[in-house]
mmCIF file of C-alpha atoms in Angstrom:
data_model
loop_
_atom_site.group_PDB
_atom_site.id
_atom_site.type_symbol
_atom_site.label_atom_id
_atom_site.label_comp_id
_atom_site.label_asym_id
_atom_site.label_seq_id
_atom_site.Cartn_x
_atom_site.Cartn_y
_atom_site.Cartn_z
ATOM 1 C CA MET H 1 37.269 -0.121 17.004
ATOM 2 C CA ASN H 2 35.548 -0.041 13.625
ATOM 3 C CA LYS H 3 33.681 3.149 13.083
ATOM 4 C CA PHE H 4 32.080 4.619 9.923
ATOM 5 C CA THR H 5 30.928 8.199 9.537
ATOM 6 C CA VAL H 6 27.576 8.642 7.715
ATOM 7 C CA LYS H 7 26.781 11.833 5.710
ATOM 8 C CA ASP H 8 25.485 13.850 8.715
ATOM 9 C CA GLY H 9 28.740 13.286 10.601
ATOM 10 C CA THR H 10 27.393 10.557 13.044
ATOM 11 C CA GLU H 11 29.915 7.827 13.824
ATOM 12 C CA ILE H 12 28.532 4.311 13.576
ATOM 13 C CA TYR H 13 30.356 1.656 15.470
ATOM 14 C CA PHE H 14 30.228 -1.777 13.855
ATOM 15 C CA LYS H 15 31.641 -5.343 14.011
ATOM 16 C CA ASP H 16 32.613 -7.241 10.838
ATOM 17 C CA LEU H 17 34.009 -10.794 11.259
ATOM 18 C CA GLY H 18 34.706 -13.657 8.960
ATOM 19 C CA ALA H 19 34.121 -14.320 5.269
ATOM 20 C CA GLY H 20 31.406 -15.820 3.055
ATOM 21 C CA GLN H 21 27.802 -14.900 2.682
ATOM 22 C CA PRO H 22 27.148 -11.823 4.997
ATOM 23 C CA ILE H 23 24.531 -11.756 7.791
ATOM 24 C CA PHE H 24 23.768 -8.296 9.303
ATOM 25 C CA PHE H 25 22.304 -8.126 12.563
ATOM 26 C CA HIS H 26 20.046 -5.209 13.828
ATOM 27 C CA HIS H 27 19.674 -4.956 17.629
ATOM 28 C CA GLY H 28 16.764 -3.774 19.716
ATOM 29 C CA TRP H 29 16.123 -0.820 21.961
ATOM 30 C CA PRO H 30 18.021 0.375 23.990
ATOM 31 C CA LEU H 31 20.811 -2.182 23.402
ATOM 32 C CA SER H 32 23.893 -2.550 21.115
ATOM 33 C CA SER H 33 25.610 -4.877 18.804
ATOM 34 C CA ASP H 34 26.813 -6.885 21.842
ATOM 35 C CA ASP H 35 23.225 -8.238 22.193
ATOM 36 C CA TRP H 36 24.018 -10.452 19.276
ATOM 37 C CA ASP H 37 27.038 -12.353 20.719
ATOM 38 C CA ALA H 38 25.336 -15.714 20.704
ATOM 39 C CA GLN H 39 24.355 -15.366 16.932
ATOM 40 C CA MET H 40 27.597 -13.655 15.818
ATOM 41 C CA MET H 41 29.694 -16.479 17.138
ATOM 42 C CA PHE H 42 27.324 -19.394 15.878
ATOM 43 C CA PHE H 43 27.151 -18.094 12.427
ATOM 44 C CA LEU H 44 30.846 -17.120 12.240
ATOM 45 C CA ASN H 45 31.704 -20.794 13.067
ATOM 46 C CA GLN H 46 29.122 -21.837 10.410
ATOM 47 C CA GLY H 47 31.296 -20.083 7.799
ATOM 48 C CA TYR H 48 29.417 -16.834 7.351
ATOM 49 C CA ARG H 49 30.569 -13.204 7.485
ATOM 50 C CA VAL H 50 28.802 -11.627 10.454
ATOM 51 C CA ILE H 51 28.199 -7.819 10.855
ATOM 52 C CA SER H 52 26.402 -5.917 13.584
ATOM 53 C CA HIS H 53 26.383 -2.218 14.368
ATOM 54 C CA ASP H 54 25.390 0.088 17.239
ATOM 55 C CA ARG H 55 22.453 2.151 16.009
ATOM 56 C CA ARG H 56 22.993 5.879 16.157
ATOM 57 C CA GLY H 57 22.553 7.040 19.844
ATOM 58 C CA HIS H 58 23.209 3.555 21.102
ATOM 59 C CA GLY H 59 26.127 1.721 22.341
ATOM 60 C CA ARG H 60 29.491 3.114 21.045
ATOM 61 C CA SER H 61 27.994 5.105 18.197
ATOM 62 C CA THR H 62 27.448 8.891 18.492
ATOM 63 C CA GLN H 63 24.883 9.978 21.113
ATOM 64 C CA THR H 64 22.865 11.776 18.489
ATOM 65 C CA PHE H 65 20.653 14.788 19.201
ATOM 66 C CA LYS H 66 18.895 14.401 15.880
ATOM 67 C CA GLY H 67 18.030 11.732 13.273
ATOM 68 C CA ASN H 68 16.597 9.370 15.847
ATOM 69 C CA ASP H 69 13.868 8.154 13.506
ATOM 70 C CA MET H 70 13.305 5.007 11.462
ATOM 71 C CA ASP H 71 14.076 6.482 8.056
ATOM 72 C CA THR H 72 17.437 7.749 9.231
ATOM 73 C CA TYR H 73 18.200 4.432 10.908
ATOM 74 C CA ALA H 74 17.579 2.579 7.631
ATOM 75 C CA ALA H 75 19.580 5.174 5.762
ATOM 76 C CA ASP H 76 22.491 4.703 8.166
ATOM 77 C CA VAL H 77 22.465 0.911 7.463
ATOM 78 C CA ALA H 78 22.375 1.681 3.760
ATOM 79 C CA GLU H 79 25.402 3.739 3.926
ATOM 80 C CA LEU H 80 27.244 1.213 5.987
ATOM 81 C CA THR H 81 26.251 -1.782 3.825
ATOM 82 C CA GLU H 82 27.261 0.147 0.787
ATOM 83 C CA PHE H 83 30.718 1.031 2.450
ATOM 84 C CA LEU H 84 31.214 -2.721 3.275
ATOM 85 C CA ASP H 85 29.851 -3.715 -0.211
ATOM 86 C CA LEU H 86 27.391 -6.234 1.349
ATOM 87 C CA ARG H 87 25.568 -8.236 -1.333
ATOM 88 C CA ASP H 88 23.402 -11.332 -1.105
ATOM 89 C CA ALA H 89 23.028 -10.528 2.571
ATOM 90 C CA ILE H 90 20.741 -11.939 5.214
ATOM 91 C CA HIS H 91 19.388 -9.179 7.491
ATOM 92 C CA VAL H 92 18.258 -10.260 11.016
ATOM 93 C CA GLY H 93 16.425 -7.869 13.164
ATOM 94 C CA HIS H 94 15.292 -8.133 16.796
ATOM 95 C CA SER H 95 12.493 -5.975 18.271
ATOM 96 C CA THR H 96 13.178 -2.386 17.067
ATOM 97 C CA GLY H 97 15.786 -3.918 14.808
ATOM 98 C CA GLY H 98 13.218 -5.833 13.084
ATOM 99 C CA GLY H 99 11.603 -2.723 11.898
ATOM 100 C CA GLU H 100 15.002 -1.344 10.876
ATOM 101 C CA ALA H 101 15.719 -4.546 8.884
ATOM 102 C CA ILE H 102 12.414 -4.495 6.985
ATOM 103 C CA ARG H 103 12.503 -0.769 6.344
ATOM 104 C CA TYR H 104 16.147 -1.113 4.931
ATOM 105 C CA ALA H 105 15.154 -4.137 2.792
ATOM 106 C CA ALA H 106 12.109 -2.263 1.447
ATOM 107 C CA GLN H 107 13.870 1.018 0.672
ATOM 108 C CA TYR H 108 17.382 -0.002 -0.175
ATOM 109 C CA GLY H 109 17.794 -3.667 -0.357
ATOM 110 C CA LYS H 110 16.766 -4.594 -3.878
ATOM 111 C CA ASP H 111 20.203 -5.501 -5.120
ATOM 112 C CA ARG H 112 21.818 -6.370 -1.765
ATOM 113 C CA VAL H 113 19.383 -8.335 0.348
ATOM 114 C CA ALA H 114 18.752 -12.012 -0.074
ATOM 115 C CA LYS H 115 16.532 -12.883 2.953
ATOM 116 C CA VAL H 116 15.210 -11.125 6.167
ATOM 117 C CA VAL H 117 14.623 -12.543 9.585
ATOM 118 C CA LEU H 118 12.303 -10.698 12.029
ATOM 119 C CA ILE H 119 12.680 -11.770 15.703
ATOM 120 C CA SER H 120 10.222 -10.522 18.306
ATOM 121 C CA ALA H 121 9.796 -7.644 15.993
ATOM 122 C CA ILE H 122 7.743 -4.422 16.392
ATOM 123 C CA THR H 123 6.229 -4.940 12.764
ATOM 124 C CA PRO H 124 3.839 -3.987 11.430
ATOM 125 C CA TYR H 125 2.519 -1.510 14.108
ATOM 126 C CA MET H 126 2.567 -1.494 17.835
ATOM 127 C CA ILE H 127 0.171 1.108 19.099
ATOM 128 C CA ALA H 128 -3.535 0.693 19.796
ATOM 129 C CA ASP H 129 -5.636 2.988 17.650
ATOM 130 C CA GLU H 130 -8.619 2.853 15.309
ATOM 131 C CA ARG H 131 -6.535 1.009 12.794
ATOM 132 C CA ASN H 132 -5.141 -1.322 15.343
ATOM 133 C CA PRO H 133 -7.541 -2.013 18.146
ATOM 134 C CA GLU H 134 -5.663 -5.010 19.437
ATOM 135 C CA GLY H 135 -2.510 -3.019 19.827
ATOM 136 C CA VAL H 136 -0.637 -1.812 22.902
ATOM 137 C CA PRO H 137 -2.248 1.206 24.680
ATOM 138 C CA LEU H 138 -0.432 4.479 24.277
ATOM 139 C CA SER H 139 -0.263 4.796 28.059
ATOM 140 C CA VAL H 140 2.196 1.830 28.097
ATOM 141 C CA PHE H 141 4.646 3.766 26.016
ATOM 142 C CA ASP H 142 4.053 7.043 27.977
ATOM 143 C CA ASP H 143 5.131 5.051 31.026
ATOM 144 C CA ILE H 144 8.316 3.924 29.227
ATOM 145 C CA ARG H 145 9.042 7.453 28.190
ATOM 146 C CA PHE H 146 8.522 8.717 31.765
ATOM 147 C CA ASN H 147 10.732 6.085 33.301
ATOM 148 C CA THR H 148 13.425 6.565 30.692
ATOM 149 C CA LEU H 149 13.464 10.231 31.325
ATOM 150 C CA ASN H 150 13.284 10.221 35.097
ATOM 151 C CA ASN H 151 14.374 6.754 36.300
ATOM 152 C CA ARG H 152 16.601 5.268 33.524
ATOM 153 C CA GLN H 153 19.088 3.672 35.787
ATOM 154 C CA GLN H 154 16.583 1.578 37.887
ATOM 155 C CA PHE H 155 14.083 1.195 35.004
ATOM 156 C CA TYR H 156 16.671 -0.559 32.783
ATOM 157 C CA GLN H 157 17.227 -3.098 35.542
ATOM 158 C CA ASP H 158 13.581 -3.499 36.238
ATOM 159 C CA LEU H 159 12.695 -4.064 32.576
ATOM 160 C CA THR H 160 14.999 -7.072 32.143
ATOM 161 C CA VAL H 161 12.486 -8.988 34.278
ATOM 162 C CA PRO H 162 9.638 -9.167 31.795
ATOM 163 C CA PHE H 163 12.061 -8.883 28.850
ATOM 164 C CA TYR H 164 13.550 -12.321 29.608
ATOM 165 C CA GLY H 165 10.376 -13.777 31.187
ATOM 166 C CA TYR H 166 12.137 -13.920 34.604
ATOM 167 C CA ASN H 167 8.879 -13.291 36.268
ATOM 168 C CA ARG H 168 7.482 -16.618 35.234
ATOM 169 C CA GLU H 169 7.283 -19.591 37.583
ATOM 170 C CA GLY H 170 10.382 -21.815 37.214
ATOM 171 C CA ALA H 171 12.356 -19.231 35.195
ATOM 172 C CA ASN H 172 16.105 -19.775 35.251
ATOM 173 C CA VAL H 173 17.150 -16.209 36.231
ATOM 174 C CA LYS H 174 20.614 -15.225 35.263
ATOM 175 C CA LYS H 175 21.876 -11.999 36.766
ATOM 176 C CA GLY H 176 24.678 -11.789 34.270
ATOM 177 C CA ILE H 177 22.159 -11.511 31.483
ATOM 178 C CA GLN H 178 20.350 -8.794 33.342
ATOM 179 C CA ASP H 179 23.593 -6.958 34.049
ATOM 180 C CA ASN H 180 24.659 -7.138 30.456
ATOM 181 C CA TRP H 181 21.326 -5.736 29.327
ATOM 182 C CA TRP H 182 21.736 -2.865 31.778
ATOM 183 C CA ARG H 183 25.326 -2.313 30.735
ATOM 184 C CA GLN H 184 24.284 -1.971 27.139
ATOM 185 C CA GLY H 185 21.343 0.265 27.793
ATOM 186 C CA MET H 186 23.358 2.684 29.980
ATOM 187 C CA MET H 187 26.107 2.975 27.228
ATOM 188 C CA GLY H 188 23.646 4.732 24.953
ATOM 189 C CA GLY H 189 22.367 8.292 25.092
ATOM 190 C CA ILE H 190 19.222 9.242 26.848
ATOM 191 C CA LYS H 191 18.010 11.639 24.124
ATOM 192 C CA ALA H 192 18.343 9.009 21.434
ATOM 193 C CA HIS H 193 16.689 6.382 23.699
ATOM 194 C CA TYR H 194 13.825 8.805 24.567
ATOM 195 C CA ASP H 195 13.194 9.594 20.864
ATOM 196 C CA CYS H 196 13.398 5.892 19.859
ATOM 197 C CA ILE H 197 10.318 5.000 22.153
ATOM 198 C CA LYS H 198 8.162 6.968 19.635
ATOM 199 C CA VAL H 199 9.882 5.258 16.720
ATOM 200 C CA PHE H 200 9.212 1.713 18.020
ATOM 201 C CA SER H 201 5.690 2.334 19.145
ATOM 202 C CA GLU H 202 4.253 4.597 16.363
ATOM 203 C CA THR H 203 6.074 3.569 13.165
ATOM 204 C CA ASP H 204 3.834 1.789 10.685
ATOM 205 C CA PHE H 205 5.712 -0.945 8.702
ATOM 206 C CA THR H 206 2.643 -2.118 6.723
ATOM 207 C CA GLU H 207 3.841 -0.933 3.287
ATOM 208 C CA ASP H 208 7.488 -2.130 3.975
ATOM 209 C CA LEU H 209 6.133 -5.576 4.697
ATOM 210 C CA LYS H 210 3.869 -5.654 1.667
ATOM 211 C CA SER H 211 6.681 -4.477 -0.704
ATOM 212 C CA VAL H 212 9.401 -6.893 0.108
ATOM 213 C CA GLU H 213 9.516 -9.799 -2.164
ATOM 214 C CA ASN H 214 12.394 -11.581 -0.592
ATOM 215 C CA PRO H 215 11.829 -14.560 1.717
ATOM 216 C CA VAL H 216 11.196 -13.330 5.285
ATOM 217 C CA LEU H 217 11.170 -15.529 8.369
ATOM 218 C CA VAL H 218 9.170 -14.319 11.297
ATOM 219 C CA LEU H 219 9.952 -15.627 14.800
ATOM 220 C CA HIS H 220 8.189 -14.780 17.982
ATOM 221 C CA GLY H 221 7.490 -16.269 21.414
ATOM 222 C CA ASP H 222 3.908 -16.573 22.574
ATOM 223 C CA ASP H 223 4.927 -15.368 26.044
ATOM 224 C CA ASP H 224 6.533 -12.111 24.827
ATOM 225 C CA GLN H 225 5.549 -9.496 27.411
ATOM 226 C CA ILE H 226 7.164 -6.651 25.582
ATOM 227 C CA VAL H 227 5.914 -7.042 21.915
ATOM 228 C CA PRO H 228 2.641 -9.174 21.843
ATOM 229 C CA TYR H 229 2.878 -11.698 19.079
ATOM 230 C CA ALA H 230 -0.736 -11.631 18.042
ATOM 231 C CA THR H 231 -0.684 -7.976 16.982
ATOM 232 C CA THR H 232 2.710 -8.070 15.457
ATOM 233 C CA ALA H 233 4.149 -11.370 14.150
ATOM 234 C CA VAL H 234 0.889 -12.931 13.089
ATOM 235 C CA LYS H 235 -0.211 -9.721 11.175
ATOM 236 C CA ALA H 236 3.331 -9.254 9.701
ATOM 237 C CA ALA H 237 3.351 -12.747 8.239
ATOM 238 C CA GLU H 238 -0.056 -12.097 6.682
ATOM 239 C CA LEU H 239 1.256 -9.009 4.968
ATOM 240 C CA LEU H 240 4.447 -10.553 3.530
ATOM 241 C CA LYS H 241 4.560 -11.912 -0.036
ATOM 242 C CA ASN H 242 6.909 -14.651 0.906
ATOM 243 C CA GLY H 243 6.875 -15.098 4.641
ATOM 244 C CA LYS H 244 7.105 -18.014 7.018
ATOM 245 C CA LEU H 245 5.859 -17.794 10.620
ATOM 246 C CA ILE H 246 7.127 -19.682 13.754
ATOM 247 C CA ILE H 247 5.587 -19.091 17.138
ATOM 248 C CA TYR H 248 7.431 -20.575 20.114
ATOM 249 C CA LYS H 249 5.454 -21.736 23.063
ATOM 250 C CA GLY H 250 6.472 -20.101 26.367
ATOM 251 C CA LEU H 251 9.400 -18.152 24.862
ATOM 252 C CA SER H 252 10.123 -14.558 25.905
ATOM 253 C CA HIS H 253 11.004 -11.322 24.102
ATOM 254 C CA GLY H 254 14.754 -11.975 24.856
ATOM 255 C CA MET H 255 14.681 -15.443 23.291
ATOM 256 C CA PRO H 256 17.722 -14.881 21.058
ATOM 257 C CA THR H 257 19.640 -14.860 24.324
ATOM 258 C CA THR H 258 17.755 -17.232 26.483
ATOM 259 C CA ASP H 259 17.025 -19.751 23.768
ATOM 260 C CA ALA H 260 19.901 -19.046 21.370
ATOM 261 C CA ASP H 261 20.225 -22.686 20.337
ATOM 262 C CA THR H 262 16.668 -22.989 19.180
ATOM 263 C CA ILE H 263 16.692 -19.542 17.429
ATOM 264 C CA ASN H 264 20.089 -20.085 15.758
ATOM 265 C CA LYS H 265 19.058 -23.464 14.391
ATOM 266 C CA ASP H 266 15.860 -22.173 12.824
ATOM 267 C CA ILE H 267 17.629 -19.182 11.305
ATOM 268 C CA LEU H 268 20.366 -21.384 9.883
ATOM 269 C CA GLU H 269 17.829 -23.747 8.305
ATOM 270 C CA PHE H 270 16.080 -20.692 6.703
ATOM 271 C CA VAL H 271 19.353 -19.190 5.473
ATOM 272 C CA GLN H 272 20.323 -22.611 3.838
ATOM 273 C CA SER H 273 16.941 -23.261 2.349
#
């Protein structure tokens, strides 16, 4: 197992396969680097070096009590990418990982990042308030907090249904995908997962998006029941200096898994452009 220890003693598990231009994958809550299997294998076979990590508190990394905040997440990535000496890298983030990817690119990526891909991402800002009236009500995140704290085992099974759009008529429900989501979630630490709910709901990435000059591809499904595209992807693309937006009709939050062929094709085209 590859593990790297960051400055506060937290061990970060990571995968590093292949050679060539590096593509670094940032996973969503409450998952792990395993959620990128379809992308890791595809881009490895295309001749790229592929790297993914388990965020602190998630997967096989240390189940941290502290440091479960976006600035620390990005700093962890910065330490790991420096250790691996990743340059001219493509950073691909899904959901919470999209926030991590753009925060890293904005704060640390000047000499290391080539392009960024945001998939079903939480950027720029999720919660509904006076600045973001079309956002998601705080009560939704309070419910996620309550269920993570009191009912995590069942909640992590139930959440897979809207996550993958399995509640839609005609959906091709795959229990193995649901079980794999639950397995990844239950590997992580409850304290880190609980803290991360505030991170993905209340972190504002407006200035990060504005400051990144690299090309950024924004991908989102218009049937995303977890992160609504109109208040995230559309607004993120408007803030970017060099952004491209693709909205997929009928696709869910979990589209990197359910529709990997489509997502991989569009990322590859962007990477090679």
